[in-house]
C-alpha cells in the first residue's frame, strides 16, 4: 500500500472509530472466551511420523485428542475446539492453487477430520498465515485469501488461527488481516477468527485495537508461551503493563489472547499451574490447552476442568480483569462478574521462601463497589473452601505459596440494612484518603 493510500485508510478507520463505538467482529462467535486444545506448544512441528508416530502432526493425533476430549470429561467441561497449528500442509498448493494437507500424514484430508470432530460434537480449528509463508516455512495465504477461506469453509473448518510471519512489509498486516476476515465472512460458514495481528505490529508501532476488535474474535499480543514459569510471568507482566490499552477493548465476541495453557506438561509446578489457570480466567483469555490429553496427570486434569474457574472464565458479562495492586511481592488481580461480585486472585510472586501471609480486608480492594457491605466469600484455589459471609472490615488471612495463587469468589449478599456501627465504620473508611484506603 502506498503512503497516501495508507494514510487515507488510517483517516477512515479513525473517523469510523469516532462515530461508532468499539464493536466486535459481527459473526456471533466467541461470546465467551474460546475453549479447546491447540497442538503448538506441546507438539510443535514434529512431522517425522516414521520415527515418532504417536506424537507427530498427523490426523491420528487430532483424532486421539478428540477421543480423549469426549471420554475424559473435557467436552462436558466446555472444551470444544480441537485445533491444528503449523506444519499440517503439503509444501505445495494443488494444481488449482488450493492448500492441501500433507497426504502421508493426513491420508483422509481435512474434510474427513472435520467430519470426525463434528460427529463427536466437537469443532475443528486450522492454521494459516497472512504472509508468503507460515512461520515454519509452509505455504502462506498472501494472494490467496479468498481461495483459502473458501477451502476451509468447504472442508467444514470452524476456527482459523491466522499467523503473521513473512509479510513482505508490516504496513500490509492490517489489510491482510482485514481481507481474510472479509473472505471468511463471505463463505457464509461460521468460522471463528483468531489473529496474531497486534503481536506482529507491536514491533513497529502501537496497534489499532479498535480495528482489531472489529476484525478478529481473539488476538495474540505478546510472545509465544513456553512451558516455563518465566514465560508465563512474562506474558502476565506484559498484559498488566498494557492493561489500560487492551482491557477496554475485550468483551463478548473479541478477546485478548495471552496464548495457550501449558498445564499438564513439564515446566510448571503445581502452584504455577494454578496461577496460570486462575489468571487466564481473570484475564478472560481463550482457554486453549496445549498438552497431551491422552496421558495427563489427574491433578492437572482436575485443575483444567475445575468448574468454578471455568465459570469465572466464561462469565457472560465478559469483562476482562486487571491487576489492581502490586505490594510486598504479591499481586492482586480482579475480574468483575455478572453476579455483581468479583473474582479475586492473590499471587505470591516471590520465588524464595515458604508460604507467606497476605492480610486481606475486603474494603482495601474496593470490593464495596460490587458487594456493598457484605460478601459471601468462597475460596476456589488452592482448595475449595466456603469462607462465609464477610463484611468490608473482616480480615482474611490468606496463606499463598511461592509462585502460587489464592483465588476467591466474592458474591454480593442480597441487600440487608446496615447496622449503625457498620454505617459509622463505613463513613470513617470513606472519609480516609484514597491512598490510605488502597494501601494493602
Ligand atoms: C508463531 C506463533 C505460534 C505458532 C508458531 C507456528 O510463532 O506465534 O503460536 O503458531 O508460529 O510456527
Coordinates of C-alpha atoms and ligand atoms in Angstrom, one line a residue:
X1 CA 0.0 0.0 0.0
X2 CA 1.5 3.4 -0.9
X3 CA 1.9 6.0 1.8
X4 CA -1.0 8.2 0.7
X5 CA -3.4 5.3 0.4
X6 CA -2.3 4.1 3.8
X7 CA -2.9 7.4 5.5
X8 CA -6.3 7.7 3.8
X9 CA -7.1 4.2 5.2
X10 CA -5.9 5.3 8.7
X11 CA -8.1 8.5 8.5
X12 CA -11.1 6.5 7.5
X13 CA -10.5 4.0 10.3
X14 CA -10.1 7.0 12.7
X15 CA -13.3 8.6 11.6
X16 CA -15.3 5.4 11.9
X17 CA -13.8 4.8 15.3
X18 CA -15.0 8.2 16.4
X19 CA -18.5 7.8 15.0
X20 CA -19.1 4.2 16.0
X21 CA -18.3 2.8 19.5
X22 CA -16.0 -0.2 19.7
X23 CA -17.9 -3.1 18.4
X24 CA -16.9 -6.7 18.0
X25 CA -16.5 -8.7 14.8
X26 CA -20.1 -9.4 14.0
X27 CA -20.0 -13.1 13.4
X28 CA -21.9 -14.2 16.5
X29 CA -18.9 -16.3 17.7
X30 CA -16.7 -16.2 20.9
X31 CA -19.4 -14.6 23.0
X32 CA -17.3 -16.1 25.9
X33 CA -13.6 -16.9 25.6
X34 CA -12.9 -19.9 23.3
X35 CA -12.2 -23.3 25.0
X36 CA -10.3 -26.1 23.3
X37 CA -7.0 -27.6 22.5
X38 CA -4.2 -26.4 20.2
X39 CA -1.2 -28.5 19.2
X40 CA 1.6 -26.0 19.0
X41 CA 3.4 -25.7 22.4
X42 CA 3.3 -29.4 23.1
X43 CA 3.8 -30.9 19.7
X44 CA 5.4 -28.1 17.7
X45 CA 6.5 -29.0 14.1
X46 CA 7.1 -32.7 14.7
X47 CA 6.5 -34.1 11.2
X48 CA 8.5 -37.3 11.5
X49 CA 5.8 -39.9 11.7
X50 CA 8.2 -42.7 10.9
X51 CA 10.3 -42.0 14.0
X52 CA 7.5 -40.7 16.3
X53 CA 4.1 -41.9 15.1
X54 CA 2.4 -41.2 18.4
X55 CA 3.3 -37.5 18.6
X56 CA 3.8 -36.3 15.0
X57 CA 1.5 -33.8 13.4
X58 CA -1.0 -36.1 11.7
X59 CA -4.7 -36.8 11.6
X60 CA -4.2 -39.6 14.2
X61 CA -3.0 -37.0 16.8
X62 CA -6.2 -34.9 16.4
X63 CA -8.5 -37.9 16.4
X64 CA -6.9 -39.3 19.5
X65 CA -7.1 -35.9 21.2
X66 CA -10.8 -35.7 20.2
X67 CA -11.5 -39.2 21.6
X68 CA -9.9 -38.2 24.9
X69 CA -11.8 -34.9 25.0
X70 CA -15.1 -36.8 24.8
X71 CA -14.1 -39.8 27.0
X72 CA -12.4 -37.9 29.8
X73 CA -14.8 -35.1 30.5
X74 CA -13.2 -32.3 28.6
X75 CA -16.1 -31.7 26.3
X76 CA -18.5 -31.8 29.2
X77 CA -16.3 -29.2 31.0
X78 CA -16.7 -26.9 28.0
X79 CA -13.6 -27.6 25.8
X80 CA -14.9 -27.7 22.3
X81 CA -12.3 -26.8 19.6
X82 CA -9.6 -29.2 18.5
X83 CA -7.1 -27.0 16.7
X84 CA -4.3 -27.8 14.2
X85 CA -1.4 -25.4 14.3
X86 CA 1.5 -25.0 11.8
X87 CA 3.1 -27.8 9.7
X88 CA -0.1 -29.6 8.5
X89 CA 0.0 -28.7 4.8
X90 CA 2.0 -30.0 1.8
X91 CA 4.9 -27.9 0.8
X92 CA 3.0 -27.1 -2.4
X93 CA -0.5 -25.9 -3.3
X94 CA -2.6 -28.2 -5.6
X95 CA -3.0 -27.7 -9.4
X96 CA -5.8 -25.2 -8.7
X97 CA -3.8 -23.2 -6.2
X98 CA -5.5 -24.6 -3.1
X99 CA -3.8 -25.5 0.1
X100 CA -3.8 -29.3 0.7
X101 CA -2.9 -31.4 3.7
X102 CA 0.2 -33.5 3.7
X103 CA -1.1 -36.7 2.1
X104 CA 1.1 -39.0 4.1
X105 CA 0.3 -37.6 7.5
X106 CA -3.4 -36.7 6.7
X107 CA -4.5 -39.5 4.3
X108 CA -8.2 -38.7 4.8
X109 CA -7.7 -35.0 4.3
X110 CA -9.0 -32.2 6.4
X111 CA -12.7 -32.6 5.5
X112 CA -12.7 -36.1 7.0
X113 CA -11.1 -34.8 10.1
X114 CA -13.7 -32.0 10.4
X115 CA -16.5 -34.6 9.9
X116 CA -14.9 -36.7 12.7
X117 CA -14.9 -33.8 15.1
X118 CA -18.5 -32.9 14.2
X119 CA -19.6 -36.5 14.7
X120 CA -18.3 -36.2 18.3
X121 CA -19.9 -32.8 18.9
X122 CA -16.6 -31.0 18.7
X123 CA -15.2 -28.4 16.3
X124 CA -12.1 -28.3 14.2
X125 CA -9.6 -25.4 14.1
X126 CA -6.9 -24.9 11.4
X127 CA -3.9 -22.7 10.9
X128 CA -2.7 -20.4 8.1
X129 CA -0.5 -17.3 7.7
X130 CA -1.2 -13.8 6.4
X131 CA 2.2 -13.6 4.6
X132 CA 4.0 -15.6 1.9
X133 CA 4.9 -18.5 4.2
X134 CA 3.9 -19.8 7.7
X135 CA 6.4 -19.3 10.5
X136 CA 7.7 -22.9 9.9
X137 CA 8.0 -22.3 6.1
X138 CA 4.8 -23.9 4.7
X139 CA 2.7 -22.0 2.1
X140 CA 1.3 -18.7 3.3
X141 CA -2.0 -17.2 2.2
X142 CA -0.9 -13.9 0.8
X143 CA -2.6 -13.5 -2.6
X144 CA -4.9 -16.5 -1.8
X145 CA -7.2 -15.2 1.0
X146 CA -10.5 -15.9 -0.8
X147 CA -9.4 -19.3 -2.1
X148 CA -8.1 -20.3 1.3
X149 CA -11.2 -19.1 3.2
X150 CA -13.4 -20.9 0.7
X151 CA -11.3 -24.1 1.0
X152 CA -11.5 -24.0 4.8
X153 CA -15.3 -23.5 4.6
X154 CA -15.7 -26.4 2.2
X155 CA -13.8 -28.6 4.4
X156 CA -16.1 -27.7 7.3
X157 CA -13.4 -25.9 9.4
X158 CA -14.8 -24.0 12.5
X159 CA -11.8 -21.8 13.5
X160 CA -8.8 -20.2 11.8
X161 CA -5.7 -19.3 13.6
X162 CA -4.0 -16.7 11.3
X163 CA -0.3 -16.2 12.0
X164 CA 1.7 -13.1 10.9
X165 CA 5.1 -14.3 9.7
X166 CA 6.7 -13.4 6.4
X167 CA 4.7 -10.4 5.5
X168 CA 6.8 -8.5 2.9
X169 CA 6.1 -5.2 4.6
X170 CA 4.5 -4.7 8.0
X171 CA 2.2 -2.0 6.7
X172 CA 0.3 -4.8 4.8
X173 CA -0.5 -6.6 8.0
X174 CA -3.7 -4.7 8.8
X175 CA -5.1 -5.0 5.3
X176 CA -4.2 -8.7 5.2
X177 CA -5.9 -9.5 8.4
X178 CA -9.0 -7.4 7.4
X179 CA -9.2 -9.1 4.0
X180 CA -9.1 -12.6 5.4
X181 CA -11.8 -11.6 7.9
X182 CA -14.0 -10.4 5.0
X183 CA -13.1 -13.6 3.0
X184 CA -14.2 -15.8 5.9
X185 CA -17.4 -13.9 6.2
X186 CA -18.1 -14.2 2.5
X187 CA -18.0 -18.0 2.7
X188 CA -21.2 -18.0 4.8
X189 CA -19.8 -20.5 7.2
X190 CA -19.3 -19.6 10.9
X191 CA -15.5 -19.6 11.3
X192 CA -14.0 -18.2 14.5
X193 CA -11.1 -15.9 13.6
X194 CA -8.0 -16.0 15.8
X195 CA -5.4 -13.4 14.9
X196 CA -1.8 -12.6 15.7
X197 CA -2.0 -9.1 14.2
X198 CA -1.1 -7.0 17.2
X199 CA 1.9 -9.2 18.1
X200 CA 3.5 -8.6 14.7
X201 CA 2.5 -4.9 14.6
X202 CA 3.9 -4.1 18.1
X203 CA 7.4 -4.5 16.6
X204 CA 6.8 -1.3 14.6
X205 CA 4.1 0.7 16.3
X206 CA 1.1 0.6 18.7
X207 CA -1.6 -1.4 17.0
X208 CA -5.1 0.0 16.4
X209 CA -7.1 -2.2 18.9
X210 CA -10.5 -0.8 17.7
X211 CA -9.8 -2.1 14.2
X212 CA -8.5 -5.4 15.6
X213 CA -11.6 -6.0 17.7
X214 CA -13.8 -5.3 14.6
X215 CA -11.8 -7.9 12.6
X216 CA -10.9 -10.8 14.9
X217 CA -12.5 -12.9 17.6
X218 CA -9.3 -13.0 19.6
X219 CA -5.8 -11.7 19.1
X220 CA -2.4 -12.5 20.4
X221 CA -0.5 -9.5 21.8
X222 CA 2.6 -11.0 23.3
X223 CA 5.4 -13.6 22.8
X224 CA 4.7 -17.3 22.3
X225 CA 4.1 -19.2 25.6
X226 CA 6.8 -21.8 26.5
X227 CA 6.5 -24.5 29.1
X228 CA 8.1 -22.4 31.9
X229 CA 7.3 -20.1 34.7
X230 CA 9.4 -17.2 33.3
X231 CA 7.4 -17.5 30.0
X232 CA 4.0 -17.4 31.9
X233 CA 5.1 -14.5 34.1
X234 CA 6.5 -12.6 31.1
X235 CA 3.0 -12.8 29.5
X236 CA 1.2 -11.9 32.7
X237 CA 3.5 -8.9 33.2
X238 CA 3.1 -7.7 29.6
X239 CA -0.7 -7.9 30.0
X240 CA -0.7 -6.0 33.3
X241 CA 1.7 -3.3 31.9
X242 CA -0.6 -2.7 28.9
X243 CA -4.0 -3.2 30.6
X244 CA -5.1 0.4 30.2
X245 CA -4.9 0.0 26.5
X246 CA -6.0 -3.6 25.9
X247 CA -8.6 -4.4 28.6
X248 CA -11.3 -1.9 27.5
X249 CA -11.5 -3.5 24.0
X250 CA -12.1 -7.0 25.3
X251 CA -15.6 -8.3 25.6
X252 CA -18.1 -10.7 24.1
X253 CA -17.1 -11.5 20.6
X254 CA -13.4 -10.3 20.9
X255 CA -10.7 -11.2 23.5
X256 CA -7.1 -10.6 24.2
X257 CA -5.2 -13.9 23.8
X258 CA -2.2 -14.5 26.1
X259 CA -1.6 -17.8 24.3
X260 CA -2.0 -21.4 25.3
X261 CA -2.4 -23.1 28.7
X262 CA 0.6 -25.2 29.3
X263 CA -0.8 -27.0 32.3
X264 CA -0.2 -30.7 32.4
X265 CA 3.3 -30.6 30.7
X266 CA 6.7 -30.5 32.2
X267 CA 7.7 -27.0 33.2
X268 CA 5.3 -25.6 35.7
X269 CA 5.0 -26.7 39.4
X270 CA 1.5 -27.4 40.8
X271 CA 1.4 -23.8 42.2
X272 CA 2.4 -22.3 38.9
X273 CA -0.2 -24.3 37.1
X274 CA -2.8 -23.0 39.5
X275 CA -1.6 -19.5 38.9
X276 CA -1.8 -19.8 35.1
X277 CA -5.3 -21.2 35.3
X278 CA -6.5 -18.6 37.8
X279 CA -5.0 -15.6 35.9
X280 CA -6.2 -16.9 32.4
X281 CA -9.7 -17.0 33.9
X282 CA -9.3 -13.5 35.4
X283 CA -7.9 -12.2 32.1
X284 CA -10.9 -13.6 30.1
X285 CA -8.4 -15.4 28.0
X286 CA -9.2 -18.2 25.5
X287 CA -8.6 -21.5 27.3
X288 CA -6.7 -23.4 24.6
X289 CA -4.7 -26.2 26.2
X290 CA -1.6 -27.4 24.6
X291 CA -0.8 -30.7 26.4
X292 CA -1.2 -34.4 25.8
X293 CA -4.8 -35.3 26.8
X294 CA -4.1 -39.0 26.3
X295 CA -1.7 -39.1 29.2
X296 CA -2.3 -36.1 31.5
X297 CA -1.9 -36.4 35.3
X298 CA -5.1 -36.4 37.3
X299 CA -4.2 -33.2 39.2
X300 CA -3.7 -31.1 36.1
X301 CA -6.9 -32.6 34.7
X302 CA -8.8 -31.6 37.8
X303 CA -7.4 -28.1 37.6
X304 CA -8.2 -27.6 33.9
X305 CA -11.7 -29.0 34.5
X306 CA -12.4 -27.0 37.7
X307 CA -15.9 -25.8 37.1
X308 CA -15.7 -22.8 39.4
X309 CA -12.7 -21.4 37.5
X310 CA -14.3 -22.2 34.1
X311 CA -17.4 -20.3 35.3
X312 CA -15.2 -17.3 36.0
X313 CA -13.6 -17.6 32.6
X314 CA -16.9 -17.9 30.8
X315 CA -18.8 -15.3 32.9
X316 CA -21.4 -13.8 30.5
X317 CA -20.6 -10.2 31.5
X318 CA -17.4 -10.7 29.5
X319 CA -15.3 -8.1 31.3
X320 CA -11.6 -8.8 31.4
X321 CA -10.0 -8.4 34.8
X322 CA -7.0 -6.3 35.7
X323 CA -4.1 -6.2 38.1
X324 CA -5.2 -3.9 40.9
X325 CA -2.2 -3.8 43.2
X326 CA 1.4 -4.9 43.5
X327 CA 2.6 -4.9 47.0
X328 CA 5.3 -6.7 49.0
X329 CA 5.9 -9.3 46.3
X330 CA 2.1 -10.0 45.9
X331 CA -0.1 -9.1 43.0
X332 CA -3.9 -8.7 43.4
X333 CA -6.0 -9.3 40.3
X334 CA -9.7 -8.7 40.0
X335 CA -12.4 -9.5 37.5
X336 CA -16.0 -8.1 37.8
X337 CA -18.7 -10.7 37.3
X338 CA -22.2 -10.8 36.0
X339 CA -23.5 -11.6 39.6
X340 CA -22.3 -8.2 40.7
X341 CA -19.5 -9.9 42.5
X342 CA -15.8 -10.3 41.8
X343 CA -13.2 -13.0 41.1
X344 CA -10.1 -12.0 43.1
X345 CA -6.7 -13.6 42.8
X346 CA -3.7 -13.0 45.1
X347 CA -0.5 -14.3 43.6
X348 CA 2.7 -14.6 45.6
X349 CA 5.4 -13.6 43.0
X350 CA 8.2 -14.3 45.4
X351 CA 10.3 -17.2 44.3
X352 CA 12.1 -17.9 47.5
X353 CA 10.9 -19.0 50.9
X354 CA 7.7 -20.7 52.0
X355 CA 4.0 -19.7 52.1
X356 CA 3.5 -16.1 53.0
X357 CA 0.5 -14.4 54.7
X358 CA -1.5 -11.8 52.8
X359 CA -3.9 -9.9 55.1
X360 CA -7.0 -9.2 53.0
X361 CA -9.6 -6.7 54.2
X362 CA -12.3 -6.6 51.6
X363 CA -12.5 -2.8 51.9
X364 CA -8.9 -2.4 50.8
X365 CA -9.6 -4.0 47.5
X366 CA -12.6 -1.7 46.9
X367 CA -15.0 -4.6 46.9
X368 CA -17.6 -2.3 48.3
X369 CA -18.4 -1.3 44.7
X370 CA -19.6 -4.8 43.9
X371 CA -20.6 -6.2 47.3
X372 CA -21.8 -3.1 49.1
X373 CA -21.2 -4.0 52.7
X374 CA -21.4 -7.8 52.8
X375 CA -20.0 -10.6 50.6
X376 CA -20.2 -14.3 50.5
X377 CA -16.6 -15.4 50.1
X378 CA -15.6 -18.8 48.5
X379 CA -12.0 -19.8 48.1
X380 CA -11.6 -21.7 44.8
X381 CA -7.8 -22.2 44.8
X382 CA -5.7 -23.8 46.2
X383 CA -8.6 -25.8 47.7
X384 CA -12.3 -25.2 47.7
X385 CA -13.4 -23.7 51.0
X386 CA -16.5 -21.7 51.9
X387 CA -15.3 -18.7 53.9
X388 CA -18.8 -17.5 54.7
X389 CA -20.3 -14.0 54.7
X390 CA -17.8 -11.3 55.3
X391 CA -18.2 -7.6 55.7
X392 CA -15.9 -4.9 54.5
X393 CA -13.9 -4.9 57.7
X394 CA -13.4 -8.6 58.2
X395 CA -9.8 -9.6 57.9
X396 CA -9.0 -12.7 55.9
X397 CA -5.5 -14.2 56.4
X398 CA -4.5 -15.8 53.2
X399 CA -1.5 -18.1 53.0
X400 CA -0.1 -18.1 49.5
X401 CA 2.7 -20.5 48.3
X402 CA 5.7 -19.0 46.4
X403 CA 4.5 -18.6 42.7
X404 CA 1.1 -19.8 43.8
X405 CA -2.3 -18.1 43.8
X406 CA -5.3 -17.9 46.1
X407 CA -8.4 -17.5 44.0
X408 CA -11.5 -16.2 45.7
X409 CA -15.1 -15.6 44.5
X410 CA -16.9 -12.7 46.2
X411 CA -20.6 -12.7 45.7
X412 CA -22.8 -10.0 46.9
X413 CA -25.2 -10.9 49.7
X414 CA -28.8 -9.7 49.0
X415 CA -29.2 -6.2 50.4
X416 CA -29.6 -6.0 54.2
X417 CA -29.8 -2.9 56.2
X418 CA -26.5 -1.6 57.7
X419 CA -26.3 -1.6 61.5
X420 CA -25.4 1.8 63.0
X421 CA -21.9 0.5 63.8
X422 CA -21.3 -0.7 60.3
X423 CA -22.5 2.6 58.9
X424 CA -20.2 4.5 61.2
X425 CA -17.2 2.4 60.2
X426 CA -18.2 2.7 56.6
X427 CA -18.3 6.5 56.8
X428 CA -15.0 6.6 58.6
X429 CA -13.5 4.4 55.9
X430 CA -14.8 6.6 53.1
X431 CA -13.5 9.8 54.7
X432 CA -10.0 8.4 54.7
X433 CA -7.6 9.4 52.0
X434 CA -7.8 7.1 48.9
X435 CA -4.1 6.3 49.1
X436 CA -4.6 5.1 52.7
X437 CA -7.6 3.0 51.6
X438 CA -5.8 1.2 48.9
X439 CA -2.5 0.6 50.8
X440 CA -2.7 -3.1 51.4
Ligands
LIG1 C1 4.3 -18.5 15.7 C2 3.0 -18.4 16.6 C3 2.9 -19.7 17.4 C4 2.9 -20.9 16.4 C5 4.1 -20.9 15.5 C6 4.0 -21.9 14.4 O1 5.4 -18.5 16.5 O2 3.1 -17.3 17.4 O3 1.8 -19.7 18.2 O4 1.7 -20.8 15.7 O5 4.3 -19.6 14.9 O6 5.0 -21.9 13.5

